[in-house]
PDB file of C-alpha atoms in Angstrom:
ATOM      1  CA  GLY V1007      15.398  15.997  -2.975  1.00 90.00           C
ATOM      2  CA  GLU V1008      17.870  13.327  -1.838  1.00 93.00           C
ATOM      3  CA  LEU V1009      15.319  10.509  -2.492  1.00 91.00           C
ATOM      4  CA  VAL V1010      15.346  11.005  -6.324  1.00 92.00           C
ATOM      5  CA  ASP V1011      16.866   8.481  -8.666  1.00 93.00           C
ATOM      6  CA  LEU V1012      19.513  11.030  -9.728  1.00 95.00           C
ATOM      7  CA  PHE V1013      21.576  10.034  -6.559  1.00 97.00           C
ATOM      8  CA  GLN V1014      22.673   6.413  -5.623  1.00 97.00           C
ATOM      9  CA  SER V1015      21.954   6.803  -2.079  1.00 96.00           C
ATOM     10  CA  ARG V1016      20.043   9.194   0.163  1.00 95.00           C
ATOM     11  CA  LYS V1017      23.315  10.073   1.723  1.00 96.00           C
ATOM     12  CA  GLU V1018      24.982  10.973  -1.543  1.00 97.00           C
ATOM     13  CA  GLY V1019      21.839  13.128  -2.440  1.00 97.00           C
ATOM     14  CA  VAL V1020      22.036  15.154   0.808  1.00 97.00           C
ATOM     15  CA  LEU V1021      25.886  15.686   0.533  1.00 97.00           C
ATOM     16  CA  ALA V1022      25.653  16.730  -3.174  1.00 97.00           C
ATOM     17  CA  ILE V1023      22.521  19.231  -2.514  1.00 96.00           C
ATOM     18  CA  CYS V1024      24.157  20.796   0.623  1.00 96.00           C
ATOM     19  CA  GLN V1025      27.521  21.417  -1.529  1.00 96.00           C
ATOM     20  CA  VAL V1026      25.523  23.098  -4.147  1.00 96.00           C
ATOM     21  CA  MET V1027      23.761  25.364  -1.553  1.00 94.00           C
ATOM     22  CA  GLU V1028      27.101  26.301  -0.139  1.00 94.00           C
ATOM     23  CA  ALA V1029      28.434  27.123  -3.537  1.00 95.00           C
ATOM     24  CA  GLU V1030      25.517  29.087  -5.022  1.00 96.00           C
ATOM     25  CA  LEU V1031      24.144  30.714  -1.761  1.00 94.00           C
ATOM     26  CA  ASN V1032      25.682  33.987  -0.560  1.00 93.00           C
ATOM     27  CA  GLY V1033      26.252  34.694   3.187  1.00 89.00           C
ATOM     28  CA  SER V1034      26.507  32.081   6.056  1.00 87.00           C
ATOM     29  CA  LYS V1035      24.649  28.943   5.344  1.00 91.00           C
ATOM     30  CA  LEU V1036      23.031  26.589   7.688  1.00 93.00           C
ATOM     31  CA  PHE V1037      21.332  23.207   7.271  1.00 95.00           C
ATOM     32  CA  TYR V1038      18.278  22.098   9.160  1.00 95.00           C
ATOM     33  CA  ALA V1039      18.857  19.057  11.141  1.00 94.00           C
ATOM     34  CA  GLY V1040      15.353  18.510  12.503  1.00 89.00           C
ATOM     35  CA  ALA V1041      15.426  16.085  15.460  1.00 86.00           C
ATOM     36  CA  LEU V1042      19.084  16.670  16.310  1.00 88.00           C
ATOM     37  CA  ASN V1043      17.884  18.443  19.535  1.00 86.00           C
ATOM     38  CA  ALA V1044      14.822  18.187  21.602  1.00 83.00           C
ATOM     39  CA  ASP V1045      13.250  21.450  20.417  1.00 81.00           C
ATOM     40  CA  LEU V1046      13.351  20.073  16.865  1.00 86.00           C
ATOM     41  CA  SER V1047      15.105  23.486  15.892  1.00 87.00           C
ATOM     42  CA  ALA V1048      18.895  21.963  15.239  1.00 91.00           C
ATOM     43  CA  PHE V1049      20.933  23.505  12.638  1.00 94.00           C
ATOM     44  CA  VAL V1050      24.510  22.519  11.472  1.00 94.00           C
ATOM     45  CA  SER V1051      27.210  23.888   9.295  1.00 93.00           C
ATOM     46  CA  LEU V1052      28.535  22.242   6.074  1.00 94.00           C
ATOM     47  CA  GLN V1053      31.329  20.587   7.713  1.00 95.00           C
ATOM     48  CA  ASP V1054      28.940  18.701   9.936  1.00 96.00           C
ATOM     49  CA  VAL V1055      26.634  17.739   7.125  1.00 96.00           C
ATOM     50  CA  ALA V1056      28.487  14.338   6.421  1.00 96.00           C
ATOM     51  CA  GLN V1057      28.049  13.151  10.141  1.00 96.00           C
ATOM     52  CA  GLN V1058      24.403  14.428  10.558  1.00 96.00           C
ATOM     53  CA  TRP V1059      23.001  13.613   7.151  1.00 96.00           C
ATOM     54  CA  PRO V1060      20.495  11.097   8.687  1.00 94.00           C
ATOM     55  CA  HIS V1061      18.883  14.238  10.473  1.00 94.00           C
ATOM     56  CA  ILE V1062      18.992  16.341   7.393  1.00 95.00           C
ATOM     57  CA  ALA V1063      17.286  14.083   4.887  1.00 95.00           C
ATOM     58  CA  SER V1064      13.734  14.627   4.501  1.00 91.00           C
ATOM     59  CA  ALA V1065      13.382  16.831   7.635  1.00 93.00           C
ATOM     60  CA  ASN V1066      11.441  19.746   6.421  1.00 92.00           C
ATOM     61  CA  TRP V1067       8.133  18.320   7.545  1.00 95.00           C
ATOM     62  CA  LEU V1068       9.561  18.413  10.845  1.00 95.00           C
ATOM     63  CA  ALA V1069      10.038  22.055  10.781  1.00 95.00           C
ATOM     64  CA  SER V1070       6.521  22.515   9.731  1.00 96.00           C
ATOM     65  CA  ALA V1071       5.362  20.567  12.730  1.00 95.00           C
ATOM     66  CA  SER V1072       7.452  22.521  14.969  1.00 93.00           C
ATOM     67  CA  PHE V1073       6.284  25.885  13.780  1.00 93.00           C
ATOM     68  CA  ALA V1074       2.633  24.637  13.984  1.00 94.00           C
ATOM     69  CA  GLY V1075       2.784  23.552  17.537  1.00 93.00           C
ATOM     70  CA  LYS V1076       4.402  26.763  18.761  1.00 91.00           C
ATOM     71  CA  GLN V1077       1.887  28.821  17.108  1.00 91.00           C
ATOM     72  CA  LEU V1078      -0.878  26.934  18.423  1.00 91.00           C
ATOM     73  CA  SER V1079       0.446  27.664  21.816  1.00 89.00           C
ATOM     74  CA  ARG V1080       0.845  31.187  20.964  1.00 87.00           C
ATOM     75  CA  ARG V1081      -2.715  31.114  19.962  1.00 84.00           C
ATOM     76  CA  ASN V1082      -3.981  29.761  23.026  1.00 82.00           C
ATOM     77  CA  GLN V1083      -1.818  32.684  25.077  1.00 80.00           C
ATOM     78  CA  LEU V1084      -3.838  35.236  22.844  1.00 76.00           C
ATOM     79  CA  CYS V1085      -7.130  33.340  23.695  1.00 72.00           C
ATOM     80  CA  LYS V1086      -6.569  33.744  27.247  1.00 68.00           C
ATOM     81  CA  HIS V1087      -6.039  37.565  26.776  1.00 65.00           C
ATOM     82  CA  SER V1088      -9.167  37.582  24.447  1.00 60.00           C
ATOM     83  CA  GLN V1089      -7.369  38.751  21.531  1.00 55.00           C
ATOM     84  CA  LEU V1090      -8.791  36.589  19.113  1.00 54.00           C
ATOM     85  CA  SER V1091     -12.479  36.544  18.246  1.00 56.00           C
ATOM     86  CA  GLU V1092     -12.991  32.875  18.912  1.00 58.00           C
ATOM     87  CA  PRO V1093     -11.212  32.123  22.298  1.00 55.00           C
ATOM     88  CA  LYS V1094     -11.216  28.412  22.043  1.00 71.00           C
ATOM     89  CA  PRO V1095      -7.847  26.934  23.325  1.00 78.00           C
ATOM     90  CA  ILE V1096      -6.632  23.957  21.438  1.00 86.00           C
ATOM     91  CA  GLN V1097      -4.916  21.333  23.386  1.00 87.00           C
ATOM     92  CA  HIS V1098      -4.226  18.831  20.542  1.00 93.00           C
ATOM     93  CA  GLY V1099      -3.790  19.142  16.644  1.00 94.00           C
ATOM     94  CA  LEU V1100      -3.297  17.152  13.547  1.00 97.00           C
ATOM     95  CA  LEU V1101      -0.982  18.918  11.047  1.00 98.00           C
ATOM     96  CA  ILE V1102      -2.198  17.803   7.504  1.00 98.00           C
ATOM     97  CA  ASP V1103       0.101  19.210   4.993  1.00 98.00           C
ATOM     98  CA  ILE V1104      -1.014  17.924   1.505  1.00 98.00           C
ATOM     99  CA  GLY V1105       1.312  18.992  -1.315  1.00 97.00           C
ATOM    100  CA  SER V1106       1.642  18.312  -4.799  1.00 96.00           C
ATOM    101  CA  THR V1107       3.032  15.011  -4.536  1.00 96.00           C
ATOM    102  CA  THR V1108       2.603  13.845  -0.748  1.00 97.00           C
ATOM    103  CA  SER V1109       0.694  14.299   2.349  1.00 98.00           C
ATOM    104  CA  ASP V1110       2.066  14.856   5.769  1.00 98.00           C
ATOM    105  CA  PHE V1111       0.309  13.790   8.961  1.00 98.00           C
ATOM    106  CA  VAL V1112       2.013  15.019  12.346  1.00 97.00           C
ATOM    107  CA  LEU V1113       0.125  14.495  15.581  1.00 96.00           C
ATOM    108  CA  LEU V1114       0.419  17.445  17.724  1.00 95.00           C
ATOM    109  CA  GLU V1115      -0.138  16.063  21.242  1.00 93.00           C
ATOM    110  CA  ASN V1116      -0.269  19.003  23.921  1.00 91.00           C
ATOM    111  CA  ASN V1117       0.980  20.999  20.883  1.00 90.00           C
ATOM    112  CA  GLN V1118       4.150  19.084  20.772  1.00 92.00           C
ATOM    113  CA  ALA V1119       4.989  16.806  17.568  1.00 93.00           C
ATOM    114  CA  SER V1120       4.352  13.232  18.464  1.00 94.00           C
ATOM    115  CA  CYS V1121       6.174  11.268  15.899  1.00 93.00           C
ATOM    116  CA  LEU V1122       6.228   7.514  15.240  1.00 94.00           C
ATOM    117  CA  GLY V1123       9.068   7.917  12.505  1.00 94.00           C
ATOM    118  CA  PHE V1124      11.510  10.231  11.228  1.00 92.00           C
ATOM    119  CA  THR V1125      12.564   8.529   8.262  1.00 92.00           C
ATOM    120  CA  ASP V1126      10.788   8.425   4.857  1.00 93.00           C
ATOM    121  CA  ALA V1127      10.774   4.745   5.106  1.00 94.00           C
ATOM    122  CA  ALA V1128       9.521   4.470   8.786  1.00 95.00           C
ATOM    123  CA  ARG V1129       7.077   7.397   8.169  1.00 96.00           C
ATOM    124  CA  MET V1130       5.579   5.607   5.201  1.00 97.00           C
ATOM    125  CA  GLN V1131       5.088   2.205   7.499  1.00 97.00           C
ATOM    126  CA  SER V1132       3.369   4.505   9.863  1.00 97.00           C
ATOM    127  CA  GLU V1133       1.427   6.504   7.376  1.00 98.00           C
ATOM    128  CA  GLU V1134       2.608   9.779   8.660  1.00 98.00           C
ATOM    129  CA  LEU V1135       3.916  10.190   4.902  1.00 98.00           C
ATOM    130  CA  VAL V1136       1.403   9.169   2.411  1.00 98.00           C
ATOM    131  CA  TYR V1137       2.431   9.631  -1.474  1.00 97.00           C
ATOM    132  CA  MET V1138      -0.550  11.112  -2.526  1.00 97.00           C
ATOM    133  CA  GLY V1139      -0.885  14.973  -3.422  1.00 98.00           C
ATOM    134  CA  VAL V1140      -3.198  17.319  -5.441  1.00 98.00           C
ATOM    135  CA  VAL V1141      -1.044  17.945  -8.402  1.00 98.00           C
ATOM    136  CA  ARG V1142       1.423  15.236  -9.712  1.00 97.00           C
ATOM    137  CA  THR V1143       0.033  12.229  -8.203  1.00 98.00           C
ATOM    138  CA  PRO V1144      -0.925   9.656 -11.095  1.00 98.00           C
ATOM    139  CA  LEU V1145      -4.572   8.794 -10.823  1.00 98.00           C
ATOM    140  CA  MET V1146      -3.677   5.042 -11.178  1.00 97.00           C
ATOM    141  CA  ALA V1147      -2.345   5.610  -7.755  1.00 97.00           C
ATOM    142  CA  VAL V1148      -5.768   6.987  -6.384  1.00 98.00           C
ATOM    143  CA  ALA V1149      -8.209   4.492  -7.412  1.00 97.00           C
ATOM    144  CA  GLN V1150      -8.174   1.137  -9.361  1.00 97.00           C
ATOM    145  CA  LYS V1151     -12.039   1.148  -9.703  1.00 97.00           C
ATOM    146  CA  VAL V1152     -14.335   4.231  -9.807  1.00 98.00           C
ATOM    147  CA  LEU V1153     -18.069   4.767 -10.678  1.00 97.00           C
ATOM    148  CA  PHE V1154     -18.680   6.295 -13.891  1.00 97.00           C
ATOM    149  CA  GLN V1155     -22.364   6.827 -14.975  1.00 96.00           C
ATOM    150  CA  ASN V1156     -23.552   4.421 -12.474  1.00 95.00           C
ATOM    151  CA  VAL V1157     -21.260   1.512 -13.403  1.00 97.00           C
ATOM    152  CA  GLN V1158     -18.139   0.590 -11.689  1.00 97.00           C
ATOM    153  CA  THR V1159     -15.328   0.292 -13.977  1.00 97.00           C
ATOM    154  CA  SER V1160     -11.450  -0.303 -13.592  1.00 98.00           C
ATOM    155  CA  THR V1161      -8.900   2.363 -14.303  1.00 98.00           C
ATOM    156  CA  ALA V1162      -6.056   1.972 -16.622  1.00 98.00           C
ATOM    157  CA  ALA V1163      -2.638   1.360 -14.862  1.00 97.00           C
ATOM    158  CA  GLU V1164      -0.904   4.193 -17.131  1.00 97.00           C
ATOM    159  CA  TYR V1165       0.231   7.673 -16.584  1.00 98.00           C
ATOM    160  CA  PHE V1166      -2.504   9.015 -18.441  1.00 98.00           C
ATOM    161  CA  ALA V1167      -3.670  11.718 -15.943  1.00 98.00           C
ATOM    162  CA  THR V1168      -2.940  13.513 -12.625  1.00 98.00           C
ATOM    163  CA  THR V1169      -4.757  14.708  -9.554  1.00 98.00           C
ATOM    164  CA  ALA V1170      -4.409  18.190 -11.128  1.00 98.00           C
ATOM    165  CA  ASP V1171      -6.706  17.194 -13.772  1.00 98.00           C
ATOM    166  CA  VAL V1172      -9.263  16.320 -11.092  1.00 98.00           C
ATOM    167  CA  TYR V1173      -8.980  19.367  -9.098  1.00 98.00           C
ATOM    168  CA  ARG V1174      -9.066  21.677 -12.252  1.00 98.00           C
ATOM    169  CA  LEU V1175     -12.180  20.086 -13.173  1.00 98.00           C
ATOM    170  CA  THR V1176     -13.514  20.491  -9.489  1.00 98.00           C
ATOM    171  CA  GLY V1177     -12.323  24.094  -9.177  1.00 98.00           C
ATOM    172  CA  ASP V1178     -10.252  23.269  -6.163  1.00 98.00           C
ATOM    173  CA  LEU V1179      -6.918  24.053  -7.552  1.00 97.00           C
ATOM    174  CA  PRO V1180      -6.019  27.702  -8.125  1.00 94.00           C
ATOM    175  CA  ALA V1181      -3.908  28.232 -11.364  1.00 95.00           C
ATOM    176  CA  GLU V1182      -0.950  29.648  -9.102  1.00 93.00           C
ATOM    177  CA  ASP V1183      -0.863  26.194  -7.302  1.00 95.00           C
ATOM    178  CA  ASP V1184      -0.664  24.211 -10.521  1.00 96.00           C
ATOM    179  CA  MET V1185       2.962  23.819 -10.426  1.00 94.00           C
ATOM    180  CA  ALA V1186       3.540  20.827 -12.570  1.00 96.00           C
ATOM    181  CA  ASP V1187       3.521  19.710 -16.193  1.00 97.00           C
ATOM    182  CA  THR V1188       0.460  17.691 -17.300  1.00 98.00           C
ATOM    183  CA  ALA V1189       0.819  13.801 -18.109  1.00 98.00           C
ATOM    184  CA  ASP V1190       0.813  14.300 -21.820  1.00 97.00           C
ATOM    185  CA  GLY V1191       2.604  17.556 -21.763  1.00 97.00           C
ATOM    186  CA  LYS V1192      -0.489  19.572 -23.065  1.00 97.00           C
ATOM    187  CA  GLU V1193      -2.603  22.469 -21.962  1.00 98.00           C
ATOM    188  CA  LYS V1194      -4.069  22.671 -18.599  1.00 98.00           C
ATOM    189  CA  THR V1195      -7.680  23.735 -19.808  1.00 98.00           C
ATOM    190  CA  LEU V1196     -10.940  21.947 -18.564  1.00 98.00           C
ATOM    191  CA  LEU V1197     -11.340  20.230 -22.000  1.00 98.00           C
ATOM    192  CA  ALA V1198      -7.649  19.033 -21.981  1.00 98.00           C
ATOM    193  CA  SER V1199      -8.306  17.900 -18.273  1.00 98.00           C
ATOM    194  CA  ALA V1200     -11.299  16.161 -19.057  1.00 98.00           C
ATOM    195  CA  ARG V1201      -9.715  14.223 -22.072  1.00 98.00           C
ATOM    196  CA  ARG V1202      -6.948  12.938 -19.967  1.00 98.00           C
ATOM    197  CA  ILE V1203      -9.317  11.630 -17.221  1.00 98.00           C
ATOM    198  CA  ALA V1204     -11.440   9.998 -19.870  1.00 98.00           C
ATOM    199  CA  ARG V1205      -8.609   7.890 -21.006  1.00 98.00           C
ATOM    200  CA  MET V1206      -8.273   6.608 -17.483  1.00 98.00           C
ATOM    201  CA  ILE V1207     -11.476   4.485 -18.120  1.00 98.00           C
ATOM    202  CA  GLY V1208     -10.800   3.894 -21.615  1.00 98.00           C
ATOM    203  CA  HIS V1209     -13.007   6.712 -23.198  1.00 98.00           C
ATOM    204  CA  ASP V1210     -12.459   9.722 -25.470  1.00 98.00           C
ATOM    205  CA  VAL V1211     -13.716  12.958 -24.072  1.00 98.00           C
ATOM    206  CA  GLU V1212     -16.344  13.179 -26.810  1.00 98.00           C
ATOM    207  CA  ASP V1213     -18.110  10.121 -25.613  1.00 98.00           C
ATOM    208  CA  ALA V1214     -19.932  11.911 -22.845  1.00 98.00           C
ATOM    209  CA  GLU V1215     -21.038  15.546 -21.858  1.00 98.00           C
ATOM    210  CA  MET V1216     -18.635  17.610 -19.647  1.00 98.00           C
ATOM    211  CA  SER V1217     -20.948  16.984 -16.670  1.00 98.00           C
ATOM    212  CA  ALA V1218     -19.922  13.308 -16.902  1.00 98.00           C
ATOM    213  CA  TRP V1219     -16.272  14.020 -16.638  1.00 98.00           C
ATOM    214  CA  LEU V1220     -16.771  16.639 -13.821  1.00 98.00           C
ATOM    215  CA  ALA V1221     -18.768  13.626 -12.139  1.00 98.00           C
ATOM    216  CA  LEU V1222     -15.913  11.348 -12.568  1.00 98.00           C
ATOM    217  CA  ALA V1223     -13.494  13.917 -11.185  1.00 98.00           C
ATOM    218  CA  ASN V1224     -15.346  13.982  -8.113  1.00 98.00           C
ATOM    219  CA  GLU V1225     -15.326  10.486  -7.909  1.00 98.00           C
ATOM    220  CA  PHE V1226     -11.656  10.584  -7.934  1.00 98.00           C
ATOM    221  CA  LYS V1227     -11.899  13.411  -5.366  1.00 98.00           C
ATOM    222  CA  LEU V1228     -13.890  11.034  -3.084  1.00 98.00           C
ATOM    223  CA  GLN V1229     -11.638   8.267  -3.316  1.00 98.00           C
ATOM    224  CA  GLN V1230      -8.516  10.325  -2.291  1.00 98.00           C
ATOM    225  CA  LEU V1231     -10.437  12.209   0.359  1.00 98.00           C
ATOM    226  CA  THR V1232     -11.908   8.786   1.978  1.00 98.00           C
ATOM    227  CA  ARG V1233      -8.178   7.489   2.079  1.00 98.00           C
ATOM    228  CA  LEU V1234      -6.811  10.705   3.705  1.00 98.00           C
ATOM    229  CA  LYS V1235      -9.729  10.833   6.008  1.00 98.00           C
ATOM    230  CA  LYS V1236      -8.995   7.215   7.325  1.00 98.00           C
ATOM    231  CA  VAL V1237      -5.328   8.179   7.848  1.00 98.00           C
ATOM    232  CA  ALA V1238      -6.296  11.369   9.854  1.00 97.00           C
ATOM    233  CA  GLN V1239      -8.699   9.124  12.058  1.00 96.00           C
ATOM    234  CA  GLN V1240      -5.821   6.565  12.673  1.00 96.00           C
ATOM    235  CA  HIS V1241      -3.739   9.412  14.074  1.00 96.00           C
ATOM    236  CA  LEU V1242      -6.163  11.006  15.938  1.00 95.00           C
ATOM    237  CA  ALA V1243      -6.777   7.920  17.777  1.00 93.00           C
ATOM    238  CA  ARG V1244      -3.411   7.938  18.951  1.00 92.00           C
ATOM    239  CA  LEU V1245      -4.197  10.678  21.408  1.00 89.00           C
ATOM    240  CA  SER V1246      -3.387   9.306  25.012  1.00 74.00           C
ATOM    241  CA  ASN V1247      -6.240  11.401  26.348  1.00 64.00           C
ATOM    242  CA  ASN V1248      -9.035   9.891  24.625  1.00 63.00           C
ATOM    243  CA  ASN V1249     -11.658  11.875  26.466  1.00 63.00           C
ATOM    244  CA  ALA V1250     -10.204  15.079  25.049  1.00 65.00           C
ATOM    245  CA  SER V1251     -13.348  17.235  23.779  1.00 70.00           C
ATOM    246  CA  LEU V1252     -13.824  18.021  20.046  1.00 72.00           C
ATOM    247  CA  ASP V1253     -13.319  21.638  21.051  1.00 76.00           C
ATOM    248  CA  SER V1254      -9.827  21.049  22.190  1.00 85.00           C
ATOM    249  CA  ILE V1255      -8.676  19.201  19.180  1.00 92.00           C
ATOM    250  CA  CYS V1256      -8.102  20.777  15.622  1.00 94.00           C
ATOM    251  CA  VAL V1257      -6.805  19.868  12.195  1.00 96.00           C
ATOM    252  CA  VAL V1258      -4.328  22.300  10.810  1.00 97.00           C
ATOM    253  CA  GLY V1259      -4.347  22.406   7.274  1.00 97.00           C
ATOM    254  CA  ALA V1260      -1.423  23.398   4.827  1.00 97.00           C
ATOM    255  CA  GLY V1261      -0.043  22.898   1.355  1.00 97.00           C
ATOM    256  CA  ALA V1262      -1.593  23.287  -2.036  1.00 97.00           C
ATOM    257  CA  GLY V1263      -4.284  20.543  -1.000  1.00 97.00           C
ATOM    258  CA  ALA V1264      -5.336  22.641   2.220  1.00 97.00           C
ATOM    259  CA  PHE V1265      -8.752  22.557   0.686  1.00 97.00           C
ATOM    260  CA  LEU V1266      -8.963  18.692   1.421  1.00 98.00           C
ATOM    261  CA  ALA V1267      -7.731  18.917   4.827  1.00 98.00           C
ATOM    262  CA  LYS V1268     -10.513  21.534   5.664  1.00 98.00           C
ATOM    263  CA  GLU V1269     -13.174  18.951   4.157  1.00 98.00           C
ATOM    264  CA  ILE V1270     -11.534  16.067   6.355  1.00 98.00           C
ATOM    265  CA  ALA V1271     -11.985  18.251   9.726  1.00 97.00           C
ATOM    266  CA  GLN V1272     -15.384  19.002   8.557  1.00 97.00           C
ATOM    267  CA  GLN V1273     -16.377  15.324   8.125  1.00 97.00           C
ATOM    268  CA  LEU V1274     -14.604  14.632  11.248  1.00 95.00           C
ATOM    269  CA  GLN V1275     -16.470  17.350  13.045  1.00 93.00           C
ATOM    270  CA  THR V1276     -13.204  18.767  14.294  1.00 93.00           C
ATOM    271  CA  GLN V1277     -12.190  22.323  14.556  1.00 93.00           C
ATOM    272  CA  TYR V1278     -10.215  23.506  11.517  1.00 95.00           C
ATOM    273  CA  VAL V1279      -7.366  26.001  11.520  1.00 94.00           C
ATOM    274  CA  ASP V1280      -5.677  26.953   8.217  1.00 94.00           C
ATOM    275  CA  ILE V1281      -1.775  27.394   8.623  1.00 94.00           C
ATOM    276  CA  ALA V1282      -2.285  30.805   7.134  1.00 91.00           C
ATOM    277  CA  GLN V1283      -3.870  32.214  10.197  1.00 88.00           C
ATOM    278  CA  LEU V1284      -0.994  30.954  12.330  1.00 89.00           C
ATOM    279  CA  ILE V1285       1.409  32.631   9.887  1.00 89.00           C
ATOM    280  CA  GLU V1286      -0.603  35.776  10.261  1.00 84.00           C
ATOM    281  CA  ILE V1287      -0.364  35.576  14.149  1.00 79.00           C
ATOM    282  CA  ASN V1288       3.358  35.170  13.751  1.00 73.00           C
ATOM    283  CA  MET V1289       3.726  38.036  11.445  1.00 74.00           C
ATOM    284  CA  ASP V1290       1.660  40.274  13.807  1.00 65.00           C
ATOM    285  CA  ASN V1291       4.494  40.286  16.297  1.00 60.00           C
ATOM    286  CA  SER V1292       6.704  43.167  15.274  1.00 41.00           C
ATOM    287  CA  HIS V1293       9.743  41.766  16.940  1.00 46.00           C
ATOM    288  CA  GLU V1294       9.526  38.693  14.543  1.00 48.00           C
ATOM    289  CA  ASN V1295       8.870  40.738  11.422  1.00 50.00           C
ATOM    290  CA  ALA V1296      12.465  39.804  10.200  1.00 49.00           C
ATOM    291  CA  VAL V1297      11.052  36.254   9.532  1.00 47.00           C
ATOM    292  CA  SER V1298       9.147  37.492   6.707  1.00 47.00           C
ATOM    293  CA  GLY V1299      11.445  40.148   5.769  1.00 49.00           C
ATOM    294  CA  PHE V1300      12.425  38.312   2.386  1.00 45.00           C
ATOM    295  CA  SER V1301       9.071  38.945   1.278  1.00 47.00           C
ATOM    296  CA  GLU V1302       8.432  42.279   2.395  1.00 51.00           C
ATOM    297  CA  HIS V1303       7.474  43.386  -1.163  1.00 48.00           C
ATOM    298  CA  LEU V1304       4.353  41.290  -0.728  1.00 52.00           C
ATOM    299  CA  ASN V1305       1.157  42.217   1.359  1.00 62.00           C
ATOM    300  CA  SER V1306       0.506  40.006   4.474  1.00 72.00           C
ATOM    301  CA  SER V1307      -2.257  37.897   2.752  1.00 76.00           C
ATOM    302  CA  GLU V1308      -0.054  36.953  -0.102  1.00 81.00           C
ATOM    303  CA  THR V1309       2.746  36.159   2.025  1.00 82.00           C
ATOM    304  CA  SER V1310       0.427  33.699   4.225  1.00 83.00           C
ATOM    305  CA  ARG V1311      -0.840  32.224   0.947  1.00 85.00           C
ATOM    306  CA  LEU V1312       2.786  31.334  -0.393  1.00 89.00           C
ATOM    307  CA  ALA V1313       3.902  30.361   2.961  1.00 90.00           C
ATOM    308  CA  ARG V1314       0.859  28.103   3.329  1.00 91.00           C
ATOM    309  CA  VAL V1315       1.741  26.296   0.039  1.00 94.00           C
ATOM    310  CA  CYS V1316       5.461  26.015   0.880  1.00 94.00           C
ATOM    311  CA  LEU V1317       5.114  25.876   4.672  1.00 95.00           C
ATOM    312  CA  PRO V1318       8.403  23.731   5.372  1.00 95.00           C
ATOM    313  CA  ALA V1319      10.299  26.661   3.761  1.00 93.00           C
ATOM    314  CA  TYR V1320       8.625  29.291   5.798  1.00 93.00           C
ATOM    315  CA  ALA V1321       9.199  26.970   8.982  1.00 94.00           C
ATOM    316  CA  VAL V1322      12.851  26.712   8.542  1.00 94.00           C
ATOM    317  CA  ALA V1323      13.050  30.435   8.059  1.00 91.00           C
ATOM    318  CA  TYR V1324      11.368  30.929  11.401  1.00 91.00           C
ATOM    319  CA  LEU V1325      13.268  28.336  13.549  1.00 91.00           C
ATOM    320  CA  ALA V1326      16.577  29.795  11.971  1.00 91.00           C
ATOM    321  CA  PHE V1327      15.680  33.374  12.982  1.00 88.00           C
ATOM    322  CA  HIS V1328      14.857  32.076  16.543  1.00 84.00           C
ATOM    323  CA  GLN V1329      18.272  29.961  16.388  1.00 79.00           C
ATOM    324  CA  ILE V1330      20.280  33.008  15.441  1.00 76.00           C
TER     325      ILE V1330
END
């Protein structure tokens, strides 16, 4: 939130947001400070925010990585005791959290976060942070050229449509994860979505059958998937043990766009672990049920689904529980 143009600087944003949280929330407040300690589980109080703001800014992805690494290690322990149906220990992982706006890639070498950068700027340079999601991303940021009815065409550099239009048409985006307004502020029907993506190539929706617009949606999906797959390959290539077998490596998928992470894993012929599975492993431990106590009115599958989409929030709660 501190990166938005409401604030003159990221520091100003961190201080303002923390002050609002301090004023509006009940009870004691802790602010996640990420890499302030080696265990990636540091929290600070309000009086320390001004000094530690660089560790607080945009650090929620680090909580997700810490949680995923810890749960992969726990999964391995369960494998040793044959408590899982598929006892295949995982040595290395790549967390791919694809949200509404961005995608986070965090290498988990020996199930420990192995990061090239910690700030948004550094992570964008290393492509650990890619500004591409499955809801809010303008389609002009996904592709400049697409194939439509076997003819390559340029796309409009206009905010006509978003990735949510694509994934409504392909059926990949559930309604409960369709969390943002459309580009034109109009409805989220299949017809309206097709109308918006038709504009991206200078057409009206009436110019072709709905099957043509579905094919165009799949073309945008292919281009986004190809881009994110290339990034995943770059990070997996960083593993120091290049002889690691595919059985010991996994892709951990999270976020509203976890379906893309799963397809990336399949194309890379790599084991796929949905973060919901790791969340369920965590919830199965009775002494840690307090972590999910805030959602006790939900069943475990609904809790894990919500936590998959909002993994950083769940991960911060998990780390805070252990810290306290």
